[in-house]
CSV table of C-alpha atoms and ligand atoms in Angstrom, one decimal:
chain,number,residue,atom,x,y,z
F,249,UNK,CA,-19.5,1.8,20.0
F,250,UNK,CA,-16.4,1.2,21.8
F,251,UNK,CA,-14.1,4.3,22.6
F,252,UNK,CA,-11.4,5.2,21.6
F,253,UNK,CA,-9.2,5.7,24.9
F,254,UNK,CA,-10.1,1.7,25.5
F,255,UNK,CA,-9.2,0.4,22.7
F,256,UNK,CA,-5.9,2.0,22.9
F,257,UNK,CA,-5.2,0.7,26.5
F,258,UNK,CA,-5.6,-2.2,25.0
F,259,UNK,CA,-3.2,-1.1,22.8
F,260,UNK,CA,-0.7,-0.4,25.2
F,261,UNK,CA,-1.0,-2.9,27.6
F,262,UNK,CA,0.4,-5.6,24.7
F,263,UNK,CA,3.5,-3.2,22.7
F,264,UNK,CA,6.5,-4.7,22.6
F,265,UNK,CA,7.7,-2.7,25.9
F,266,UNK,CA,5.2,-3.9,28.9
F,267,UNK,CA,6.0,-7.7,27.6
F,268,UNK,CA,9.4,-9.6,27.3
F,269,UNK,CA,10.5,-10.9,23.6
F,270,UNK,CA,10.9,-14.4,25.6
F,271,UNK,CA,7.2,-13.5,26.6
F,272,UNK,CA,6.1,-12.9,23.7
F,273,UNK,CA,7.8,-16.0,22.6
F,274,UNK,CA,5.6,-18.2,23.5
F,275,UNK,CA,2.4,-17.2,24.5
F,276,UNK,CA,-0.1,-18.2,23.0
F,277,UNK,CA,-3.3,-16.8,21.9
F,278,UNK,CA,-6.7,-18.6,20.4
F,279,UNK,CA,-8.7,-15.3,18.3
F,280,UNK,CA,-12.5,-17.1,17.6
F,281,UNK,CA,-14.3,-15.7,15.4
F,282,UNK,CA,-17.7,-16.3,13.4
F,283,UNK,CA,-15.7,-17.4,9.8
F,284,UNK,CA,-12.1,-17.5,8.9
F,285,UNK,CA,-11.2,-15.1,5.4
F,286,UNK,CA,-8.1,-17.1,4.6
F,287,UNK,CA,-7.1,-14.8,2.5
F,288,UNK,CA,-6.9,-17.2,-1.2
F,289,UNK,CA,-10.7,-19.2,-1.0
F,290,UNK,CA,-13.7,-17.1,-1.9
F,291,UNK,CA,-15.5,-19.2,1.0
F,292,UNK,CA,-15.8,-18.8,4.2
F,293,UNK,CA,-14.1,-21.0,6.7
F,294,UNK,CA,-17.6,-21.0,9.3
F,295,UNK,CA,-17.2,-21.5,13.0
F,296,UNK,CA,-12.8,-21.6,11.9
F,297,UNK,CA,-10.1,-21.0,14.8
F,298,UNK,CA,-7.2,-19.6,14.6
F,299,UNK,CA,-4.3,-20.5,16.9
F,300,UNK,CA,-1.1,-17.9,17.5
F,301,UNK,CA,2.0,-18.5,19.2
F,302,UNK,CA,4.3,-15.7,19.3
F,303,UNK,CA,4.4,-14.0,16.2
F,304,UNK,CA,3.0,-17.0,14.0
F,305,UNK,CA,-0.6,-18.9,13.0
F,306,UNK,CA,0.2,-21.8,14.8
F,307,UNK,CA,-3.3,-23.5,14.1
F,308,UNK,CA,-6.3,-22.9,12.1
F,309,UNK,CA,-9.5,-24.9,11.8
F,310,UNK,CA,-12.6,-26.6,12.6
F,311,UNK,CA,-11.9,-27.8,16.0
F,312,UNK,CA,-8.5,-25.7,17.8
F,313,UNK,CA,-8.4,-27.1,21.0
F,314,UNK,CA,-7.1,-24.3,23.1
F,315,UNK,CA,-4.0,-25.2,26.2
F,316,UNK,CA,-4.9,-24.3,29.2
F,317,UNK,CA,-2.1,-21.6,29.1
F,318,UNK,CA,-3.9,-19.8,25.6
F,319,UNK,CA,-5.6,-16.3,26.7
F,320,UNK,CA,-9.2,-16.9,24.5
F,321,UNK,CA,-10.7,-14.1,22.5
F,322,UNK,CA,-14.0,-14.6,21.7
F,323,UNK,CA,-15.3,-12.1,18.0
F,324,UNK,CA,-19.0,-12.3,17.9
F,325,UNK,CA,-20.3,-11.3,15.1
F,326,UNK,CA,-16.7,-11.1,12.5
F,327,UNK,CA,-14.2,-12.9,10.1
F,328,UNK,CA,-11.4,-13.5,10.8
F,329,UNK,CA,-9.0,-12.2,8.0
F,330,UNK,CA,-4.8,-11.6,7.2
F,331,UNK,CA,-4.2,-8.4,8.2
F,332,UNK,CA,-5.0,-6.0,4.4
F,333,UNK,CA,-1.1,-5.2,2.1
F,334,UNK,CA,-1.8,-1.5,1.1
F,335,UNK,CA,-0.2,-1.4,-2.6
F,336,UNK,CA,0.3,2.4,-2.8
F,337,UNK,CA,0.8,4.6,0.2
F,338,UNK,CA,2.5,7.8,0.6
F,339,UNK,CA,3.4,8.6,4.3
F,340,UNK,CA,4.6,11.7,3.8
F,341,UNK,CA,1.8,13.2,1.8
F,342,UNK,CA,-1.9,14.5,3.4
F,343,UNK,CA,-4.0,15.0,1.2
F,344,UNK,CA,-4.5,17.4,-1.6
F,345,UNK,CA,-7.6,19.2,0.1
F,346,UNK,CA,-5.4,20.2,2.6
F,347,UNK,CA,-2.6,21.3,1.5
F,348,UNK,CA,-1.8,21.0,-2.8
F,349,UNK,CA,0.9,18.5,-3.9
F,350,UNK,CA,3.5,21.3,-4.3
F,351,UNK,CA,3.1,23.8,-1.5
F,352,UNK,CA,3.9,20.2,1.1
F,353,UNK,CA,7.4,19.7,-0.4
F,354,UNK,CA,8.3,23.2,-1.3
F,355,UNK,CA,7.6,24.2,2.7
F,356,UNK,CA,6.4,21.8,5.5
F,357,UNK,CA,9.8,21.3,7.3
F,358,UNK,CA,11.0,17.5,7.1
F,359,UNK,CA,10.1,17.0,11.3
F,360,UNK,CA,7.0,18.7,10.5
F,361,UNK,CA,6.9,15.9,7.7
F,362,UNK,CA,7.8,12.7,9.4
F,363,UNK,CA,5.9,13.5,12.4
F,364,UNK,CA,3.0,13.9,10.6
F,365,UNK,CA,4.2,10.9,9.1
F,366,UNK,CA,3.9,8.8,12.6
F,367,UNK,CA,0.5,9.9,13.1
F,368,UNK,CA,-0.8,8.4,9.2
F,369,UNK,CA,1.4,4.8,10.6
F,370,UNK,CA,-1.2,4.4,13.4
F,371,UNK,CA,-4.5,5.4,11.5
F,372,UNK,CA,-3.0,2.4,9.2
F,373,UNK,CA,-2.7,-0.2,10.9
F,374,UNK,CA,-5.7,0.8,12.7
F,375,UNK,CA,-7.6,0.5,9.6
F,376,UNK,CA,-6.1,-3.3,9.3
F,377,UNK,CA,-3.8,-2.3,7.1
F,378,UNK,CA,-0.9,-4.4,8.1
F,379,UNK,CA,1.8,-3.3,5.8
F,380,UNK,CA,2.2,-0.8,3.8
F,381,UNK,CA,3.9,-0.6,-0.3
F,382,UNK,CA,4.8,3.0,0.4
F,383,UNK,CA,6.4,4.7,-2.7
F,384,UNK,CA,8.1,7.6,-2.3
F,385,UNK,CA,8.5,10.2,0.5
F,386,UNK,CA,8.0,13.2,-2.5
F,387,UNK,CA,10.5,15.1,-1.3
F,388,UNK,CA,11.1,13.9,2.3
F,389,UNK,CA,13.9,11.9,2.0
F,390,UNK,CA,14.5,8.7,3.4
F,391,UNK,CA,12.7,9.4,6.0
F,392,UNK,CA,10.9,6.9,5.1
F,393,UNK,CA,13.3,4.5,6.5
F,394,UNK,CA,13.5,6.1,9.8
F,395,UNK,CA,9.3,5.9,9.2
F,396,UNK,CA,9.8,2.4,9.3
F,397,UNK,CA,12.8,1.3,12.1
F,398,UNK,CA,10.9,3.6,14.5
F,399,UNK,CA,7.9,1.1,14.1
F,400,UNK,CA,9.9,-1.8,14.1
F,401,UNK,CA,11.5,-0.9,17.0
F,402,UNK,CA,8.2,-0.2,18.5
F,403,UNK,CA,8.9,3.2,19.1
F,404,UNK,CA,6.1,4.4,16.9
F,405,UNK,CA,3.0,1.9,16.1
F,406,UNK,CA,2.4,1.9,12.2
F,407,UNK,CA,2.3,-0.6,9.8
F,408,UNK,CA,5.2,-3.4,7.9
F,409,UNK,CA,6.7,-1.1,5.5
F,410,UNK,CA,8.8,-1.5,2.2
F,411,UNK,CA,9.8,1.6,1.0
F,412,UNK,CA,11.0,3.0,-2.5
F,413,UNK,CA,12.5,6.4,-0.7
F,414,UNK,CA,13.5,10.0,-2.4
F,415,UNK,CA,11.7,7.5,-6.5
F,416,UNK,CA,13.2,8.2,-9.4
F,417,UNK,CA,12.6,10.7,-12.1
F,418,UNK,CA,14.5,11.6,-15.3
F,419,UNK,CA,16.0,15.2,-15.2
F,420,UNK,CA,13.5,18.4,-15.5
F,421,UNK,CA,10.3,15.9,-16.3
F,422,UNK,CA,8.7,16.1,-12.5
F,423,UNK,CA,8.1,18.9,-10.1
F,424,UNK,CA,7.4,20.9,-8.5
F,425,UNK,CA,7.5,23.7,-11.4
F,426,UNK,CA,6.7,27.1,-12.6
F,427,UNK,CA,10.3,28.6,-10.8
F,428,UNK,CA,12.8,30.9,-12.3
F,429,UNK,CA,15.0,28.1,-14.8
F,430,UNK,CA,18.4,28.7,-12.8
F,431,UNK,CA,16.9,28.4,-9.4
F,432,UNK,CA,17.4,25.3,-7.1
F,433,UNK,CA,14.2,23.6,-5.8
F,434,UNK,CA,13.4,21.6,-3.9
F,435,UNK,CA,12.0,18.6,-5.9
F,436,UNK,CA,9.2,15.8,-5.3
F,437,UNK,CA,11.9,12.8,-6.6
F,438,UNK,CA,15.7,12.4,-7.0
F,439,UNK,CA,17.2,13.7,-10.8
F,440,UNK,CA,18.8,10.4,-12.5
F,441,UNK,CA,19.4,9.4,-15.6
F,442,UNK,CA,21.8,8.3,-18.3
F,443,UNK,CA,24.6,6.4,-17.0
F,444,UNK,CA,24.2,7.7,-13.4
F,445,UNK,CA,20.6,6.5,-13.7
F,446,UNK,CA,22.2,2.4,-12.0
F,447,UNK,CA,24.3,4.4,-9.6
F,448,UNK,CA,21.0,6.3,-8.3
F,449,UNK,CA,18.9,3.1,-7.9
F,450,UNK,CA,22.0,0.8,-6.2
F,451,UNK,CA,22.7,4.4,-4.3
F,452,UNK,CA,19.2,5.0,-3.1
F,453,UNK,CA,19.5,0.8,-2.3
F,454,UNK,CA,22.2,1.6,0.0
F,455,UNK,CA,20.5,4.0,1.9
F,456,UNK,CA,18.1,1.5,2.5
F,457,UNK,CA,15.5,1.3,-0.6
F,458,UNK,CA,13.3,-2.6,-0.5
F,459,UNK,CA,12.1,-1.6,-4.3
F,460,UNK,CA,13.1,0.9,-6.3
F,461,UNK,CA,10.3,3.6,-8.4
F,462,UNK,CA,10.9,4.9,-11.8
F,463,UNK,CA,8.9,8.1,-13.3
F,464,UNK,CA,8.5,5.8,-16.6
F,465,UNK,CA,6.2,8.9,-17.8
F,466,UNK,CA,5.2,12.1,-16.8
F,467,UNK,CA,3.7,16.0,-17.4
F,468,UNK,CA,7.5,17.4,-18.8
F,469,UNK,CA,5.6,20.6,-18.5
F,470,UNK,CA,2.8,22.8,-16.8
F,471,UNK,CA,-0.5,22.0,-18.3
F,472,UNK,CA,1.2,19.5,-20.7
F,473,UNK,CA,-0.3,15.5,-21.1
F,474,UNK,CA,2.3,12.8,-19.6
F,475,UNK,CA,4.5,11.9,-22.3
F,476,UNK,CA,7.6,8.8,-22.0
F,477,UNK,CA,10.8,10.5,-19.7
F,478,UNK,CA,13.0,7.8,-20.0
F,479,UNK,CA,14.4,6.1,-22.9
F,480,UNK,CA,13.8,2.1,-23.0
F,481,UNK,CA,17.7,1.6,-22.5
F,482,UNK,CA,17.4,3.4,-20.0
F,483,UNK,CA,14.8,1.8,-18.5
F,484,UNK,CA,15.7,-1.2,-18.5
F,485,UNK,CA,19.7,-0.6,-17.2
F,486,UNK,CA,17.4,0.4,-13.2
F,487,UNK,CA,15.7,-3.0,-13.4
F,488,UNK,CA,19.1,-4.5,-14.2
F,489,UNK,CA,20.4,-3.1,-11.3
F,490,UNK,CA,17.8,-3.2,-8.7
F,491,UNK,CA,16.9,-7.1,-9.9
F,492,UNK,CA,20.5,-7.8,-9.2
F,493,UNK,CA,20.4,-6.6,-5.3
F,494,UNK,CA,17.0,-8.1,-5.3
F,495,UNK,CA,14.7,-5.3,-5.1
F,496,UNK,CA,11.3,-4.8,-6.8
F,497,UNK,CA,10.8,-1.7,-9.4
F,498,UNK,CA,7.4,-0.2,-9.5
F,499,UNK,CA,6.9,2.4,-13.1
F,500,UNK,CA,4.8,4.6,-12.1
F,501,UNK,CA,3.3,5.1,-15.9
F,502,UNK,CA,0.3,6.4,-17.3
F,503,UNK,CA,0.7,6.8,-21.2
F,504,UNK,CA,0.3,3.9,-23.3
F,505,UNK,CA,3.8,4.3,-24.8
F,506,UNK,CA,5.8,4.7,-20.9
F,507,UNK,CA,3.9,1.7,-20.0
F,508,UNK,CA,5.1,-0.6,-23.0
F,509,UNK,CA,9.1,0.3,-22.3
F,510,UNK,CA,8.3,-0.1,-19.2
F,511,UNK,CA,7.3,-3.5,-19.7
F,512,UNK,CA,10.0,-4.5,-22.3
F,513,UNK,CA,12.6,-3.0,-19.5
F,514,UNK,CA,10.6,-5.9,-17.0
F,515,UNK,CA,9.5,-3.8,-13.8
F,516,UNK,CA,7.4,-5.6,-11.7
F,517,UNK,CA,4.3,-3.3,-11.3
F,518,UNK,CA,2.8,-0.7,-13.0
F,519,UNK,CA,1.3,2.3,-11.0
F,520,UNK,CA,-1.9,4.3,-12.5
F,521,UNK,CA,-1.5,2.8,-16.4
F,522,UNK,CA,-5.2,5.2,-17.6
F,523,UNK,CA,-4.2,4.9,-20.8
F,524,UNK,CA,-3.7,1.5,-21.6
F,525,UNK,CA,-4.6,-0.5,-23.9
F,526,UNK,CA,-5.3,-3.6,-24.4
F,527,UNK,CA,-2.2,-4.4,-26.1
F,528,UNK,CA,0.3,-3.3,-23.2
F,529,UNK,CA,-2.3,-5.2,-20.7
F,530,UNK,CA,-1.5,-7.8,-23.1
F,531,UNK,CA,2.4,-7.6,-23.1
F,532,UNK,CA,1.3,-7.1,-19.4
F,533,UNK,CA,-0.2,-10.4,-18.7
F,534,UNK,CA,2.6,-12.2,-20.7
F,535,UNK,CA,4.8,-11.0,-18.0
F,536,UNK,CA,3.2,-11.2,-14.8
F,537,UNK,CA,3.3,-7.3,-14.6
F,538,UNK,CA,1.2,-6.2,-11.7
F,539,UNK,CA,-1.0,-3.6,-12.7
F,540,UNK,CA,-2.0,-0.4,-9.3
F,541,UNK,CA,-4.8,0.6,-11.0
F,542,UNK,CA,-5.1,3.7,-8.3
F,543,UNK,CA,-8.9,4.7,-8.1
F,544,UNK,CA,-8.9,6.3,-5.2
F,545,UNK,CA,-6.6,8.9,-6.1
F,546,UNK,CA,-8.4,9.7,-9.3
F,547,UNK,CA,-11.1,9.9,-7.8
F,548,UNK,CA,-10.2,12.4,-4.3
F,549,UNK,CA,-8.9,14.7,-7.0
F,550,UNK,CA,-11.6,15.2,-9.1
F,551,UNK,CA,-14.3,15.5,-6.2
F,552,UNK,CA,-11.3,18.8,-5.2
F,553,UNK,CA,-11.6,19.9,-8.4
F,554,UNK,CA,-15.6,20.1,-7.9
F,555,UNK,CA,-17.2,17.0,-8.9
F,556,UNK,CA,-19.8,15.5,-6.7
F,557,UNK,CA,-19.6,11.6,-7.9
F,558,UNK,CA,-22.5,11.9,-9.9
F,559,UNK,CA,-22.3,11.1,-13.8
F,560,UNK,CA,-21.4,11.8,-16.2
F,561,UNK,CA,-17.5,10.4,-14.7
F,562,UNK,CA,-14.8,13.2,-15.2
F,563,UNK,CA,-12.9,12.3,-17.5
F,564,UNK,CA,-9.7,11.0,-15.6
F,565,UNK,CA,-12.0,9.2,-13.3
F,566,UNK,CA,-13.7,7.3,-16.8
F,567,UNK,CA,-10.4,6.5,-17.6
F,568,UNK,CA,-9.7,4.4,-14.2
F,569,UNK,CA,-12.1,2.5,-14.7
F,570,UNK,CA,-11.8,1.9,-18.3
F,571,UNK,CA,-7.7,0.5,-17.7
F,572,UNK,CA,-9.1,-1.4,-14.8
F,573,UNK,CA,-11.7,-3.8,-17.1
F,574,UNK,CA,-9.1,-4.0,-19.7
F,575,UNK,CA,-6.9,-5.3,-17.4
F,576,UNK,CA,-9.3,-7.8,-16.2
F,577,UNK,CA,-10.2,-9.0,-19.4
F,578,UNK,CA,-6.5,-9.5,-20.5
F,579,UNK,CA,-6.3,-11.7,-17.4
F,580,UNK,CA,-3.4,-9.1,-15.5
F,581,UNK,CA,-2.8,-9.5,-11.7
F,582,UNK,CA,-4.4,-6.5,-10.0
F,583,UNK,CA,-3.0,-4.7,-7.0
F,584,UNK,CA,-4.7,-3.2,-4.5
F,585,UNK,CA,-3.0,-0.1,-4.4
F,586,UNK,CA,-4.9,3.7,-4.4
F,587,UNK,CA,-2.7,6.0,-3.5
F,588,UNK,CA,-3.3,6.6,0.0
F,589,UNK,CA,-1.8,9.9,0.5
F,590,UNK,CA,-4.0,12.2,-2.2
F,591,UNK,CA,-7.0,10.8,0.5
F,592,UNK,CA,-6.7,10.1,3.7
F,593,UNK,CA,-4.6,7.0,5.7
F,594,UNK,CA,-7.0,4.8,7.3
F,595,UNK,CA,-9.2,5.5,3.7
F,596,UNK,CA,-6.9,2.5,2.4
F,597,UNK,CA,-10.4,0.9,2.2
F,598,UNK,CA,-11.6,2.8,-0.8
F,599,UNK,CA,-9.7,1.6,-2.8
F,600,UNK,CA,-11.2,-1.4,-2.2
F,601,UNK,CA,-14.8,-0.3,-2.8
F,602,UNK,CA,-14.2,2.3,-6.2
F,603,UNK,CA,-12.6,-1.6,-7.3
F,604,UNK,CA,-15.6,-3.3,-7.0
F,605,UNK,CA,-17.7,-0.3,-8.3
F,606,UNK,CA,-15.7,-1.3,-11.3
F,607,UNK,CA,-16.0,-4.8,-11.1
F,608,UNK,CA,-14.0,-7.1,-9.2
F,609,UNK,CA,-16.3,-9.0,-7.3
F,610,UNK,CA,-16.1,-8.3,-3.7
F,611,UNK,CA,-13.9,-11.4,-3.0
F,612,UNK,CA,-11.5,-10.7,-5.9
F,613,UNK,CA,-11.0,-7.2,-3.8
F,614,UNK,CA,-10.2,-8.9,-0.9
F,615,UNK,CA,-8.2,-11.4,-2.1
F,616,UNK,CA,-5.8,-9.3,-3.8
F,617,UNK,CA,-5.4,-7.2,-0.7
F,618,UNK,CA,-4.2,-10.0,1.4
F,619,UNK,CA,-2.4,-12.9,-0.9
F,620,UNK,CA,-2.4,-11.5,-4.6
F,621,UNK,CA,-0.6,-7.9,-3.0
F,622,UNK,CA,1.8,-10.7,-0.7
F,623,UNK,CA,2.6,-12.3,-4.0
F,624,UNK,CA,2.3,-9.5,-6.1
F,625,UNK,CA,5.4,-8.0,-3.9
F,626,UNK,CA,7.8,-10.6,-3.0
F,627,UNK,CA,5.6,-11.3,0.5
F,628,UNK,CA,3.9,-14.8,-0.1
F,629,UNK,CA,5.9,-16.7,1.9
F,630,UNK,CA,5.0,-14.8,4.8
F,631,UNK,CA,2.1,-12.8,4.5
F,632,UNK,CA,-1.4,-13.3,3.5
F,633,UNK,CA,-2.1,-15.9,4.4
F,634,UNK,CA,-4.4,-17.5,7.3
F,635,UNK,CA,-2.2,-20.4,7.2
F,636,UNK,CA,-0.1,-22.5,9.7
F,637,UNK,CA,3.6,-21.4,9.7
F,638,UNK,CA,2.5,-17.4,8.1
F,639,UNK,CA,3.3,-14.5,10.9
F,640,UNK,CA,0.2,-13.4,12.8
F,641,UNK,CA,-0.9,-10.4,10.9
F,642,UNK,CA,-4.4,-10.6,11.8
F,643,UNK,CA,-7.7,-8.4,11.4
F,644,UNK,CA,-11.4,-9.4,11.8
F,645,UNK,CA,-13.8,-7.1,10.6
F,646,UNK,CA,-17.3,-7.3,11.6
F,647,UNK,CA,-19.8,-8.8,8.6
F,648,UNK,CA,-18.8,-10.7,5.4
F,649,UNK,CA,-15.9,-9.0,3.2
F,650,UNK,CA,-16.6,-12.0,1.1
F,651,UNK,CA,-20.7,-10.6,0.1
F,652,UNK,CA,-19.8,-6.7,1.2
F,653,UNK,CA,-16.3,-5.3,0.9
F,654,UNK,CA,-17.8,-2.1,2.9
F,655,UNK,CA,-17.6,-5.0,5.6
F,656,UNK,CA,-13.0,-3.9,6.1
F,657,UNK,CA,-14.3,-1.2,6.8
F,658,UNK,CA,-15.3,-2.0,10.8
F,659,UNK,CA,-12.4,-3.5,12.5
F,660,UNK,CA,-12.7,-4.5,15.2
F,661,UNK,CA,-9.0,-6.1,15.6
F,662,UNK,CA,-5.3,-5.6,15.0
F,663,UNK,CA,-3.1,-8.1,15.0
F,664,UNK,CA,0.5,-7.4,14.0
F,665,UNK,CA,3.6,-9.8,14.1
F,666,UNK,CA,1.4,-11.3,17.3
F,667,UNK,CA,1.2,-7.9,18.8
F,668,UNK,CA,-2.4,-7.2,19.6
F,669,UNK,CA,-2.7,-3.9,18.8
F,670,UNK,CA,-7.3,-3.4,18.6
F,671,UNK,CA,-9.5,-5.7,20.1
F,672,UNK,CA,-12.6,-6.1,22.0
F,673,UNK,CA,-11.8,-5.4,25.6
F,674,UNK,CA,-11.7,-7.7,28.1
F,675,UNK,CA,-14.8,-8.8,30.7
W,912,LIG,ZN1,2.3,7.9,-6.4
């Protein structure tokens, strides 16, 4: 086993701070794994190598001759694949068995949450997830915009971030709850509705949102089942405002009616979808709307409540698997996005393993985690594939993830934007 400190030494030696931009632009690296998973094909390319120049993949194939100035990284026993993309993260949350969501939103200072988020960003990157779609700070305001800048400026290591900022809920429809009704308490998202909704969409975009997240349904009171929150007209107006600004819209929806309204409004992905019906998934397929079943969050919450993982599954866990099966039957594109933050950051592989348990093949899951998510999130022209011209976000894992998805837990190398953050120690 390599020691963590030696891996860190490698990482520090290759941060942007120690290499000038010009040096990095021309730096040539030849990565020599046993095989390449290109992000699209369900078959490995054995004996392929990948040449990286600066922050781009220059060449991929079986007979690449490295120029003499190239540094060569042998990666025996590994599969080299695109950097993985987490579809549903909350870098500003930490596991609910450490602190309940209410306490995180109400009692943790913003600076504490931000400091913790920098650690979450680092462990996510080191787990081979080089991009995250972070779906709301849950009360931490616009701190995701600042964290993204800190990563881009090389101040802290972390994945590329697509950020939702505060997310949008209907007034009265979100928590924390249970206070004297006349008292204003911090909320996990920004309230807006009616005519004001469109302007809140615009303000969030102006403040740095790469995408807009709306809660199409939620519990109106403690102990209630989820019910729709926004009207179809409100959702349509929000989507129109976001799309005209070039931003995708993500809908939290677990009820069939909440999902139906979100689909009718033209959102881009739906999160959770526990009570989705065959009709709703057929409508999603017809409009090419992606689905993130977030199985890992359901699994984690059930375990926090005492479930030991044995049969029978609690209702919430079973509903997630049922929704996945219905969505797949309808041909809906499945996103890999686990709602990580509910459980530990860096454990992103948990959702991948549960998707396999839910019937997807390891190859389908690996494709979803790379080119699938990249296309779904509008990044397909530069990320998600090991192909000449793409950005050099690359991960080497021990073994073959296309036959055993757990291989993505054994990360031997992480490169993001051509910068090596984790790798084998040289001679
Ligand atoms: Zn979430």
